[in-house]
CSV table of C-alpha atoms in Angstrom, one decimal:
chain,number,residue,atom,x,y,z
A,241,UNK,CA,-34.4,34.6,-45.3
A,242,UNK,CA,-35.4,33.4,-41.7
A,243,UNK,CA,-31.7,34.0,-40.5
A,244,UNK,CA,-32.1,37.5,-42.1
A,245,UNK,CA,-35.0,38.2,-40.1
A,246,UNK,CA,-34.0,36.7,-36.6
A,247,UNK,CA,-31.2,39.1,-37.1
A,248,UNK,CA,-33.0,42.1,-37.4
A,249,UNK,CA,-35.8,41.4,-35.1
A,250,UNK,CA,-32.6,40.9,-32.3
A,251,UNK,CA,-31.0,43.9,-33.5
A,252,UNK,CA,-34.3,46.1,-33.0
A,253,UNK,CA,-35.0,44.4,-29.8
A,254,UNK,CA,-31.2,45.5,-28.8
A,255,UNK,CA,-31.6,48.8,-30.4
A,256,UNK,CA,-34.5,49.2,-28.1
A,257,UNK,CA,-33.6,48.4,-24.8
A,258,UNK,CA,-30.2,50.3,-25.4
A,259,UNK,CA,-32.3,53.3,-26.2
A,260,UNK,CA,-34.9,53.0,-23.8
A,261,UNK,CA,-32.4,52.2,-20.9
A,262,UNK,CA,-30.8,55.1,-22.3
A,263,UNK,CA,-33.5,57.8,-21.9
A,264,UNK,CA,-33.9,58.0,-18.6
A,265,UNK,CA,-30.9,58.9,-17.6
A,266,UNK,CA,-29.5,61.4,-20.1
A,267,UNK,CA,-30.8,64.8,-18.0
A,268,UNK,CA,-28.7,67.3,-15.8
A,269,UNK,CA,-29.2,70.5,-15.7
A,270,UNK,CA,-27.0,73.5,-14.8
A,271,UNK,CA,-27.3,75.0,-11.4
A,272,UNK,CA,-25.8,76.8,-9.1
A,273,UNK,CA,-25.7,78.7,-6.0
A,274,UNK,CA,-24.4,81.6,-3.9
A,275,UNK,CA,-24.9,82.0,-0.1
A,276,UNK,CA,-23.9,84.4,2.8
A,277,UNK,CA,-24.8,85.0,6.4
A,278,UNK,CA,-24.5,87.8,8.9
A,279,UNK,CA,-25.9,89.1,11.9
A,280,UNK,CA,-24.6,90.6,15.6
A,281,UNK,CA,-24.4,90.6,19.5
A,282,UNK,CA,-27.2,92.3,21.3
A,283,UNK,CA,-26.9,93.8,24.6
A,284,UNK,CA,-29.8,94.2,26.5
A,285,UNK,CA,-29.9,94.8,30.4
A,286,UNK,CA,-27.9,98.1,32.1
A,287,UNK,CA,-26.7,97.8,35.0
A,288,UNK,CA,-25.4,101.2,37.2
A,289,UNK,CA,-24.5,102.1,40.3
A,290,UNK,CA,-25.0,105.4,42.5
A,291,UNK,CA,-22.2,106.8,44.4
A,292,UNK,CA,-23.4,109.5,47.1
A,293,UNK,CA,-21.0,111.9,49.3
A,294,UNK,CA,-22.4,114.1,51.9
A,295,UNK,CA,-21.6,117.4,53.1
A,296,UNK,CA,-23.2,120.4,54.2
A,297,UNK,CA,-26.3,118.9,54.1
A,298,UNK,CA,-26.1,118.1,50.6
A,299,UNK,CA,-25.9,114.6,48.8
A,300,UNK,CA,-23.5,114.3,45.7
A,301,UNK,CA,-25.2,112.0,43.8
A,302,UNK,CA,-23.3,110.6,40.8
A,303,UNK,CA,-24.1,107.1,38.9
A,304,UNK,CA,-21.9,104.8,37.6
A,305,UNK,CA,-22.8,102.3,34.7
A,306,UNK,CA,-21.5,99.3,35.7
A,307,UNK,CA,-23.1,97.1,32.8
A,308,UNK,CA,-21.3,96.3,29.2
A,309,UNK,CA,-24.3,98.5,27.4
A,310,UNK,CA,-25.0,101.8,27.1
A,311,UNK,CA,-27.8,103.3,28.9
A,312,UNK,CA,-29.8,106.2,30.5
A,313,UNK,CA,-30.7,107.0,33.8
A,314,UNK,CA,-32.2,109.5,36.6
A,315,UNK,CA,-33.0,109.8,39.8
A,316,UNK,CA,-35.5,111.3,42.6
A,317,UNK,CA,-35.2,111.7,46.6
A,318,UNK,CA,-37.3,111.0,49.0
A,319,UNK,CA,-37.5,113.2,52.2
A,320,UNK,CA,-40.0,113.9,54.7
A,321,UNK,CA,-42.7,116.4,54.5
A,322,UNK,CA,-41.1,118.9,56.4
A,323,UNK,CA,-38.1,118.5,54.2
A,324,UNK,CA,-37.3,120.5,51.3
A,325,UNK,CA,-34.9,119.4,48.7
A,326,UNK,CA,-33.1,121.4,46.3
A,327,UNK,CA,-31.3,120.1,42.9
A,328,UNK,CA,-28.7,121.8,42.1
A,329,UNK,CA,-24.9,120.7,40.2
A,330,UNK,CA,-24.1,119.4,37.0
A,331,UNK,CA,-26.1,121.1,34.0
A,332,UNK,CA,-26.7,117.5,32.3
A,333,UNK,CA,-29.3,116.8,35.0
A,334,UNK,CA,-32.6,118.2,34.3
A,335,UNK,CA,-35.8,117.9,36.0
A,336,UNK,CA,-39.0,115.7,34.6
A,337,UNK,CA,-41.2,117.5,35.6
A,338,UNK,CA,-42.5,114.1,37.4
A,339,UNK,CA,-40.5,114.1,40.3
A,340,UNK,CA,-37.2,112.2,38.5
A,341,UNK,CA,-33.9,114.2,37.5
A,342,UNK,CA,-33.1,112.8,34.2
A,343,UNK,CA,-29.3,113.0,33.0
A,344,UNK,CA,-29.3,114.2,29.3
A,345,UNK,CA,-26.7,112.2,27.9
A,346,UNK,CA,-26.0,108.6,27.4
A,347,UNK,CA,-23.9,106.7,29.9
A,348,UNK,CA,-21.4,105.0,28.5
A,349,UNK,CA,-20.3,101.1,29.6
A,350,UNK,CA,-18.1,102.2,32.1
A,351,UNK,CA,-18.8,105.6,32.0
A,352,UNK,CA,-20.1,107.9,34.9
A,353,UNK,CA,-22.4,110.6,35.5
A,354,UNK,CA,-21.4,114.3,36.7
A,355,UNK,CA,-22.6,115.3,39.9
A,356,UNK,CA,-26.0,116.2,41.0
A,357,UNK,CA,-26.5,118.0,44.3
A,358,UNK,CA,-29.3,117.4,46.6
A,359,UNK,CA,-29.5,120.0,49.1
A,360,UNK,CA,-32.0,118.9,52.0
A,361,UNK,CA,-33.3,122.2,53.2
A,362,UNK,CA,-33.9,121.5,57.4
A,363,UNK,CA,-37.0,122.5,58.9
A,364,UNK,CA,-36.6,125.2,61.8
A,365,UNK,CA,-37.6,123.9,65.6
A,366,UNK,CA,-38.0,125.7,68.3
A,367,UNK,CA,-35.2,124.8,71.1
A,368,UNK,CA,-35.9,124.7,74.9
A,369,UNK,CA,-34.5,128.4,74.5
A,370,UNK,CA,-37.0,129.4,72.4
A,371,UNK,CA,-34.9,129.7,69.5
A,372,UNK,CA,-35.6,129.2,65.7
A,373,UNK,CA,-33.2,126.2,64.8
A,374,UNK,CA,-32.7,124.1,62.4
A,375,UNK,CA,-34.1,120.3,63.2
A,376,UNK,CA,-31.0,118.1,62.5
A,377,UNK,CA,-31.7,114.7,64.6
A,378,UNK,CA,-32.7,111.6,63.0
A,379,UNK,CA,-34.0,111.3,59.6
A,380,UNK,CA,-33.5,109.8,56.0
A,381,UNK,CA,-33.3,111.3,52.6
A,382,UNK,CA,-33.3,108.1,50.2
A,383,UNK,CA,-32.2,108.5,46.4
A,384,UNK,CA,-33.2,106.1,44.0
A,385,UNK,CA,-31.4,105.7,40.7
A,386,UNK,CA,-33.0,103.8,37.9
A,387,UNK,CA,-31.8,103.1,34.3
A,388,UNK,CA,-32.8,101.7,30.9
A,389,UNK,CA,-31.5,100.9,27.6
A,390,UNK,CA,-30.9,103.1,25.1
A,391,UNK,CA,-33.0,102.4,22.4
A,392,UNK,CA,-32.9,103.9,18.8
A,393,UNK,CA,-35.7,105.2,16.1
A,394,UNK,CA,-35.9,104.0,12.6
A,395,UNK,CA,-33.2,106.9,11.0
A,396,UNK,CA,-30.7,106.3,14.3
A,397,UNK,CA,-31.8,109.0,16.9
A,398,UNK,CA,-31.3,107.7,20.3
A,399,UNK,CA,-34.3,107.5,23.3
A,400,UNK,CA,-35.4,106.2,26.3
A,401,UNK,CA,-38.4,104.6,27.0
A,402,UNK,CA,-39.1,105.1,30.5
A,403,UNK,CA,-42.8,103.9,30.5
A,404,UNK,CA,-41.8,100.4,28.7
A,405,UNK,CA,-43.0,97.6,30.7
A,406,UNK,CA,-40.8,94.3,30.9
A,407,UNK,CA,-42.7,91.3,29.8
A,408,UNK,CA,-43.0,88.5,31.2
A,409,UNK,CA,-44.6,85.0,32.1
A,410,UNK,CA,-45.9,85.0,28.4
A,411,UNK,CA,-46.8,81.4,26.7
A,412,UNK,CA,-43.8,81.5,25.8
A,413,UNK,CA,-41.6,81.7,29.1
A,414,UNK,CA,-42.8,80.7,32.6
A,415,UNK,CA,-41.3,81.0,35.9
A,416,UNK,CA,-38.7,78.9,36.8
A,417,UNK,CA,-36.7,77.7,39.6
A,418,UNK,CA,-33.1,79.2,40.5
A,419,UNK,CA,-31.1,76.1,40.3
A,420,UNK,CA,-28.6,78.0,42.4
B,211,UNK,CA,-31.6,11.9,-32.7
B,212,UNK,CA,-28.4,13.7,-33.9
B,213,UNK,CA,-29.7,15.8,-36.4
B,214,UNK,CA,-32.4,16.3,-34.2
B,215,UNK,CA,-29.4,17.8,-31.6
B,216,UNK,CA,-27.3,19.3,-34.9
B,217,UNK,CA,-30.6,21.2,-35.8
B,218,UNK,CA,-30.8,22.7,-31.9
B,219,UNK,CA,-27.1,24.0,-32.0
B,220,UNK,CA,-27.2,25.6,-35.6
B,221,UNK,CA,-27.6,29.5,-34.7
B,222,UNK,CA,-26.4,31.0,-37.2
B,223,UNK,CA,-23.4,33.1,-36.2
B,224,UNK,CA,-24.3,36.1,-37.3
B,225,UNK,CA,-27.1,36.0,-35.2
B,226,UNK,CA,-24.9,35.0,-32.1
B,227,UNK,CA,-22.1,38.0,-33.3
B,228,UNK,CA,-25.8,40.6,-33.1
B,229,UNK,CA,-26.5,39.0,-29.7
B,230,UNK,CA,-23.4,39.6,-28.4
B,231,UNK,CA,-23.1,42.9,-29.7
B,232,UNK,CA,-26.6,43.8,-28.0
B,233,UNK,CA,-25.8,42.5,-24.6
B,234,UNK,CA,-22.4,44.4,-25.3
B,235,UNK,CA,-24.1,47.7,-25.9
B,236,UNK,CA,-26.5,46.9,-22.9
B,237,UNK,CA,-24.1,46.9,-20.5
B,238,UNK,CA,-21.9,49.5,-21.8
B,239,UNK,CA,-25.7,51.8,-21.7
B,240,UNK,CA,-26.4,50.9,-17.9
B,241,UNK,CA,-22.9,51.6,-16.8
B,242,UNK,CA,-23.4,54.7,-18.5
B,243,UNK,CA,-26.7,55.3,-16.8
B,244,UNK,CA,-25.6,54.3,-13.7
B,245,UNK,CA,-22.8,56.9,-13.8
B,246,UNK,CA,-25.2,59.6,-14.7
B,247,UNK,CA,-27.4,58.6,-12.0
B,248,UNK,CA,-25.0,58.4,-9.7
B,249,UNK,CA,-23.4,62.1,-10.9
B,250,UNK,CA,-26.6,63.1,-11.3
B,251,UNK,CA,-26.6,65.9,-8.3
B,252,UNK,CA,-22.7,66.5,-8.4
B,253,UNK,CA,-21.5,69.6,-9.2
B,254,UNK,CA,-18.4,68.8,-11.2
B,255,UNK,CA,-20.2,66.3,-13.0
B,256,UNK,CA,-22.2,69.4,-14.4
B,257,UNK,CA,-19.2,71.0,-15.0
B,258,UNK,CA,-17.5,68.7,-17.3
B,259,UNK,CA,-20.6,68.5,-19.4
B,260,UNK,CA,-21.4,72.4,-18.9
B,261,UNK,CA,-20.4,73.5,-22.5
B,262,UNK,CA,-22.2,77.1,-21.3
B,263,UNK,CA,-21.1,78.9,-18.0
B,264,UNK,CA,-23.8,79.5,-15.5
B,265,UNK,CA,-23.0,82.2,-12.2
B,266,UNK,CA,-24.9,83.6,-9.8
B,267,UNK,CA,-24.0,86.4,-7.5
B,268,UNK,CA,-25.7,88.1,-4.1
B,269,UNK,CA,-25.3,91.8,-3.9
B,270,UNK,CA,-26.1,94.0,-0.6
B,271,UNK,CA,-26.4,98.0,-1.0
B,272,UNK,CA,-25.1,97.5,-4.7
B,273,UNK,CA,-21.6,95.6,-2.6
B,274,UNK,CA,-20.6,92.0,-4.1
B,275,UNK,CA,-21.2,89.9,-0.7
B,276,UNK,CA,-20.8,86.1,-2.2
B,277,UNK,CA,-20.5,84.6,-6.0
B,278,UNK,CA,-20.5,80.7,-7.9
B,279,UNK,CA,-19.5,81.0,-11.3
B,280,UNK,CA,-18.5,78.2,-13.7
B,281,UNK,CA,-15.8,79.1,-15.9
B,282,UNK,CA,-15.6,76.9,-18.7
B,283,UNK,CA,-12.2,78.1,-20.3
B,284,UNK,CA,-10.2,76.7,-16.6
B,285,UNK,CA,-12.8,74.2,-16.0
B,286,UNK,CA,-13.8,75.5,-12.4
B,287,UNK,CA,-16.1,77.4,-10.5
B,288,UNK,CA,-14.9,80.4,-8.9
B,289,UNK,CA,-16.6,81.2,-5.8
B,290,UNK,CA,-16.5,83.5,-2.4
B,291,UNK,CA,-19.0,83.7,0.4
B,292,UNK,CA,-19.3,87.2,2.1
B,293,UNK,CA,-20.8,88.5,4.9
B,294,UNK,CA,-24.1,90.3,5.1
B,295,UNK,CA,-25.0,93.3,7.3
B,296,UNK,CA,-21.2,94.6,8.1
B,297,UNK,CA,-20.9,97.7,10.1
B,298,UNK,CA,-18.3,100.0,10.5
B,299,UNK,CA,-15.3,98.5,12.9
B,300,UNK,CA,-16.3,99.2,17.0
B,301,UNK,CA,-19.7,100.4,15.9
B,302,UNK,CA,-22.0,98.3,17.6
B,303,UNK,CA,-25.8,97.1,16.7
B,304,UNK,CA,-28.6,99.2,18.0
B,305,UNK,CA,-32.0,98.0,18.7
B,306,UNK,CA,-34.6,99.7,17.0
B,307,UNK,CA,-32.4,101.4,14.3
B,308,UNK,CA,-33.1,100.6,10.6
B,309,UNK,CA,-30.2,99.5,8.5
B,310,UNK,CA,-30.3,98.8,5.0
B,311,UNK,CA,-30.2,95.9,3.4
B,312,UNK,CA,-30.7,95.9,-0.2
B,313,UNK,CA,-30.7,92.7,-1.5
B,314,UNK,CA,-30.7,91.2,-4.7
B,315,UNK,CA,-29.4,89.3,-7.5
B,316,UNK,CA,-27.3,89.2,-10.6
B,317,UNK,CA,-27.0,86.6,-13.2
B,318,UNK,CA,-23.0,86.7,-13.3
B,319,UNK,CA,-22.7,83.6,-16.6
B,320,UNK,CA,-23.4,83.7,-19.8
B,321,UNK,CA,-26.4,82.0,-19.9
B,322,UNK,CA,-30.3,82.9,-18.7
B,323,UNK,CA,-31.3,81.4,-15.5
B,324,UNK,CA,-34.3,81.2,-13.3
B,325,UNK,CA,-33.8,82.4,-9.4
B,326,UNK,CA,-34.7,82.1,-6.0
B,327,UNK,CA,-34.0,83.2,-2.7
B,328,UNK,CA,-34.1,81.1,0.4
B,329,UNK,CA,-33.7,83.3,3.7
B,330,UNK,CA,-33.3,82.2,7.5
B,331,UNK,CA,-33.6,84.6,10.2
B,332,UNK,CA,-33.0,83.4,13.7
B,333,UNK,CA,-31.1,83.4,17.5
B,334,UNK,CA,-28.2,82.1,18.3
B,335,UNK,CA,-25.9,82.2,21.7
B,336,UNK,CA,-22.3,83.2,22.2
B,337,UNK,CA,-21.3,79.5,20.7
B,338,UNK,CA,-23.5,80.1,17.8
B,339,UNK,CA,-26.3,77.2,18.8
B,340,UNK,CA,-29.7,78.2,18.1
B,341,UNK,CA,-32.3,79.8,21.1
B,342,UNK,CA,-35.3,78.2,19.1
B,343,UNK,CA,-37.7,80.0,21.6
B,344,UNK,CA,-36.8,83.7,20.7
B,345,UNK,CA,-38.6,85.3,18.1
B,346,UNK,CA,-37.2,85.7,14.4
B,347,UNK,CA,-40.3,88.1,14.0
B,348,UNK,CA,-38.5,90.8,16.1
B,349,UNK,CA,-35.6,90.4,13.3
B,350,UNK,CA,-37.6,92.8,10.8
B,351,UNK,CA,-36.6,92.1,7.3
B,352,UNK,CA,-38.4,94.2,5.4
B,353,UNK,CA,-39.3,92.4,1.9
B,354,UNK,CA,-40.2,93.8,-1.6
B,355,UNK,CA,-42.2,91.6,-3.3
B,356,UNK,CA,-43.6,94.3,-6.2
B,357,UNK,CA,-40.7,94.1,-8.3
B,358,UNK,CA,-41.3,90.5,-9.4
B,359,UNK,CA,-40.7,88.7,-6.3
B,360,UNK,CA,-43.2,85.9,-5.4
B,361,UNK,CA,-43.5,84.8,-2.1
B,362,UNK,CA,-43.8,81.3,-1.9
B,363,UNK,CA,-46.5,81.2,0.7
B,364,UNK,CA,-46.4,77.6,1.0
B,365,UNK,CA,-42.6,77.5,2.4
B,366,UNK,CA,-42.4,80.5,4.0
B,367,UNK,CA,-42.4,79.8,8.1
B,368,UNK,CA,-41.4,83.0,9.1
B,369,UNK,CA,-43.9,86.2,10.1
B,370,UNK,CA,-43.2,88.6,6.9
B,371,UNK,CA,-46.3,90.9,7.1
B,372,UNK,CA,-48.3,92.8,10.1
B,373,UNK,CA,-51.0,90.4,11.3
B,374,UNK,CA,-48.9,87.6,10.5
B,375,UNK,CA,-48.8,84.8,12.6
B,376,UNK,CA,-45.9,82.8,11.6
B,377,UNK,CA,-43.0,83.1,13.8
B,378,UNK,CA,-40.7,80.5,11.8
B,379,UNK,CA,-37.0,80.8,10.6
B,380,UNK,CA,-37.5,80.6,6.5
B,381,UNK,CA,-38.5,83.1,4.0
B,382,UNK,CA,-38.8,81.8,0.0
B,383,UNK,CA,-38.7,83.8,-3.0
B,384,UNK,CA,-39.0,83.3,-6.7
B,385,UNK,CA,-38.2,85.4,-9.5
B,386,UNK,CA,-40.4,86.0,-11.9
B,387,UNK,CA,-39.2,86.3,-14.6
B,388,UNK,CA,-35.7,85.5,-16.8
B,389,UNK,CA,-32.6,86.8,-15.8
B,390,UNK,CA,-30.2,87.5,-18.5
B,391,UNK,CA,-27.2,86.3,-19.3
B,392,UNK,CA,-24.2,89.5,-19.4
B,393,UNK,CA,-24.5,90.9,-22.5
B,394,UNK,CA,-21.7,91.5,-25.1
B,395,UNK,CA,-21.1,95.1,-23.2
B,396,UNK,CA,-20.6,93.1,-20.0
B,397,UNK,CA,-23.5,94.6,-18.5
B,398,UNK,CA,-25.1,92.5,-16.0
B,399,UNK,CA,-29.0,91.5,-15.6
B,400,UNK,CA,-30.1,92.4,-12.2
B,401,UNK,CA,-32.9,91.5,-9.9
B,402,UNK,CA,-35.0,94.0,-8.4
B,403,UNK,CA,-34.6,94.4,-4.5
B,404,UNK,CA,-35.8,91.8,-2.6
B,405,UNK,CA,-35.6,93.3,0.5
B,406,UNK,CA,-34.1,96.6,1.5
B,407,UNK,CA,-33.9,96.8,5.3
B,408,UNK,CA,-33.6,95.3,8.2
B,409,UNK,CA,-34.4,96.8,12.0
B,410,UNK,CA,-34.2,94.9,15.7
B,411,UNK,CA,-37.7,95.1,17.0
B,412,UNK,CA,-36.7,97.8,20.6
B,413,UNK,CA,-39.4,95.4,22.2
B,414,UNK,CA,-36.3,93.2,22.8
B,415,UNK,CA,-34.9,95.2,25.4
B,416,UNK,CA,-38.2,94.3,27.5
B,417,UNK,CA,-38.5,90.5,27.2
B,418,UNK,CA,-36.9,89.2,30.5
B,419,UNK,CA,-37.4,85.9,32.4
B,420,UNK,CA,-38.1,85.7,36.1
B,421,UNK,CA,-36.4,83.3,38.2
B,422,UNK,CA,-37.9,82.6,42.1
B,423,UNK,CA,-35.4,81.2,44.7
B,424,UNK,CA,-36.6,77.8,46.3
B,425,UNK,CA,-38.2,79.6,48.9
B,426,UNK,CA,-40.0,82.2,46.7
B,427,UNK,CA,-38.0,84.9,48.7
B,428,UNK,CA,-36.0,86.1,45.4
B,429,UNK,CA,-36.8,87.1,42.2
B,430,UNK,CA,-34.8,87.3,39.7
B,431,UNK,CA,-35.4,89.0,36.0
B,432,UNK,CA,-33.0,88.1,33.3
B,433,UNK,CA,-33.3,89.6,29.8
B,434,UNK,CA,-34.0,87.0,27.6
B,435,UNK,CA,-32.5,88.9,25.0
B,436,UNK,CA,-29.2,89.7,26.5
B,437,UNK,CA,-26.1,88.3,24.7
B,438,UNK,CA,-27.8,86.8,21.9
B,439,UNK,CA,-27.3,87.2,18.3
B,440,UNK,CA,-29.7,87.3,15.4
B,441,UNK,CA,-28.4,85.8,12.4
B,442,UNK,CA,-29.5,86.5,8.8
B,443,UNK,CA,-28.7,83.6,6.1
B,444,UNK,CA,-29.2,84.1,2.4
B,445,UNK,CA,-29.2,81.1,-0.1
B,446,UNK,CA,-29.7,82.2,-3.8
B,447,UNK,CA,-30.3,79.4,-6.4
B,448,UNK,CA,-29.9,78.8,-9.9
B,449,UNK,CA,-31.1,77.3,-12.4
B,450,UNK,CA,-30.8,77.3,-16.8
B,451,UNK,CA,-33.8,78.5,-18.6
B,452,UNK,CA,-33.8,75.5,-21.3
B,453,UNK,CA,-36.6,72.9,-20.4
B,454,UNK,CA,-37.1,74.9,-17.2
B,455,UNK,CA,-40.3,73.3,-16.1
B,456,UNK,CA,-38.5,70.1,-15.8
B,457,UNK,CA,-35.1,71.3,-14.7
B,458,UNK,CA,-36.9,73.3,-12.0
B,459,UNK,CA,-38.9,70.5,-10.7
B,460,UNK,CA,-35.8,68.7,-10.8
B,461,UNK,CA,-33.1,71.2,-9.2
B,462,UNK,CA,-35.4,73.0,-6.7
B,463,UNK,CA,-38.3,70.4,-6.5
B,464,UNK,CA,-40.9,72.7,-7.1
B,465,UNK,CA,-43.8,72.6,-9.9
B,466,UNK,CA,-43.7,75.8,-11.8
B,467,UNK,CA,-45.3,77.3,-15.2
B,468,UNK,CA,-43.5,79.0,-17.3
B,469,UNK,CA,-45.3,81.3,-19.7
B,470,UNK,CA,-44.7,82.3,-23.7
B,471,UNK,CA,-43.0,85.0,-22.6
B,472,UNK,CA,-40.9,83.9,-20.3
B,473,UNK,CA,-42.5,84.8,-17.1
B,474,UNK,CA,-42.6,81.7,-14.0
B,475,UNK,CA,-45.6,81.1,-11.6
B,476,UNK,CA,-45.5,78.7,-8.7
B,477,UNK,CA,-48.3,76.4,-9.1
């Protein structure tokens, strides 16, 4: 009778700790995943370059973009007050209204402008003679040419933002030191 | 003296065969533990138990883009992980344009499960390293989160709202409620959208960096932006619907209540 109950005290005592060792480790549970990335190069920063022939007393102004992204651009001269410049050439150049020609299409990478005349209409001088002539010594007619990225709205149509201001020296980004 | 010692040795053997027996089973139980402890984690350990077949699948504008199901009849998990926001061949990115992006889910097993979404928006350079110090808040993911998506406010990093101040990588989303398992007319259960655009703030193409020469006599302005690339990562987890409190806290190490019906809310 006391054998008979050693036994089944030990075989409880095994039957728990086989159980309770057991329990713990008895869960998995059924999982899985799926995952996918995507994303893509952007170009910021055009760069162009103006090409100008003269003759006749007209500049042929044309602008090369020079950068790997697409971009718009325009230009304005500069002349004296006695100087009168007239715009004439290529039907893609409009005027602003402020002073800049603006080219109406988007430059391509590599791409290049049609040509936009600049007439510089001389001031007449009177000679030792006496004579109306037209003043044609020393003086400068400067173009400048100035582009910008093309920039999009939300359903795709393209724009330029010719009033956006580059930002800098933010928290974020300081000046730094040209290490070349 | 001796029948002190004979009365010491006397264990009856049945006792001794129950002992032995016990330790047996012992052992054989923390071998066993130890393997499901150590298998605990491992993918193919759940398959060879899975007697079910669960599968999860990430759709963008209604297209397949990746998939992990468990097949039980060949004993593997069939798999495939796409890429999000394709365009057209030479068509190139442009800033400021919005794309869509509809994303969402679809239980693809045959039983319920429980999902998330774990998103990561961010910079990298031509190699593909990370430019930690531009923003992922000008990568505009627009997120739905009326359809039964829960923002998990807690692990979210990145800005997701205007106003927002965050400016981190990660976005977290739970489901609310069940997803189905196909139904006998193979019709998948869906997700609503989770998100359903995406746009490259234009304010890009104005962040430069100046650069002064030693002797302050050059400047020079570099778009900060310029040759980067944003990156858009999608993670979508599941989990079984059976003891889901637990299997939840266990699997995605979160603590969530499920309701009578069904429904799950982050706690």
């Amino acid at each position: 009778m006391r054998q008979s109950k050693g036994t089944l005290l030990t075989a409880a005592i095994a039957l728990a700790m086989v159980t309770g060792i057991g329990a713990g480790s008895a869960k998995a549970y059924f999982t899985t995943f799926a995952t996918a990335r995507g994303g893509h190069e952007i170009t910021v920063g055009p760069e162009t370059q103006i090409t100008e022939e003269f003759s006749n007393w007209t500049k042929h102004v044309s602008l090369k973009n020079t950068g790997d992204v697409e971009c718009y651009v325009r230009v304005r001269a500069f002349a004296g007050n006695a100087f009168g410049l007239e715009y004439t050439g290529s039907e893609k150049w409009y005027s602003g209204g402020d002073g800049y020609w603006y080219y109406d299409e988007i430059v391509p990478a590599g791409g290049e402008t049609e040509i936009l005349d600049v007439k510089i209409e001389l001031p007449q001088v009177t000679d030792e003679l006496g004579n109306k002539v037209p003043y044609t010594e020393d003086f400068n007619v400067v173009v400048i040419q100035e582009c910008t990225a093309v920039l999009y709205r939300e359903d795709g149509t393209a724009y330029a933002d010719w009033n956006g201001k580059l930002e800098s020296g933010s928290d974020r980004y300081e000046w730094k030191e040209e290490t070349e | 003296m001796n029948r002190k010692r004979k009365k010491g040795i006397s264990v009856p053997s049945g006792t001794i065969l129950l002992f032995g027996a016990a330790v047996g089973l012992l052992l054989f139980s923390a071998v066993g533990s130890t393997r499901a402890a150590l298998t605990y984690y491992s993918e193919t350990y759940s398959a060879q138990i899975d007697v079910q077949s669960i599968g999860v699948t990430l759709l963008e504008n209604n297209q397949v883009i990746s998939y992990r199901d468990y097949t039980h009849a060949d004993d593997e998990w069939y798999e495939a992980s796409g890429k999000l926001l394709q365009l057209p061949e030479e068509e190139k990115w442009q800033i400021g344009r919005t794309y869509d992006a509809e994303l969402k889910v679809r239980n693809s097993g045959v039983i319920d499960e429980y999902v998330r979404v774990k998103l990561y928006k961010y910079w990298v350079d031509k190699e593909g390293k990370r430019l930690p110090y531009l923003s992922p808040a000008l990568i505009d993911l627009h997120l739905l989160t009326d359809g039964g998506w829960i923002l998990d406010e807690n692990a979210t990093t990145a800005h997701v709202r205007e106003g927002d101040g965050r400016d981190g990588e990660r976005i977290v989303l739970y489901y609310d409620r069940v997803l189905t398992a196909v139904d006998e007319n193979g019709s998948y259960d869906e997700t609503s959208l989770f998100a359903d655009s995406i746009t490259i703030d234009s304010s890009v193409a104005t962040k430069v960096t100046e650069y002064k020469s030693a002797d302050g006599s050059k400047i020079t302005t570099v778009y900060d932006y310029d040759g980067a690339s944003f990156v858009l990562e999608a993670e979508v987890d599941a989990v079984q619907t059976h003891n889901a409190e637990n299997a939840i806290r266990s699997a995605w190490g979160v603590d969530v209540e499920i309701g009578q019906d069904g429904s799950l809310r982050l706690k």
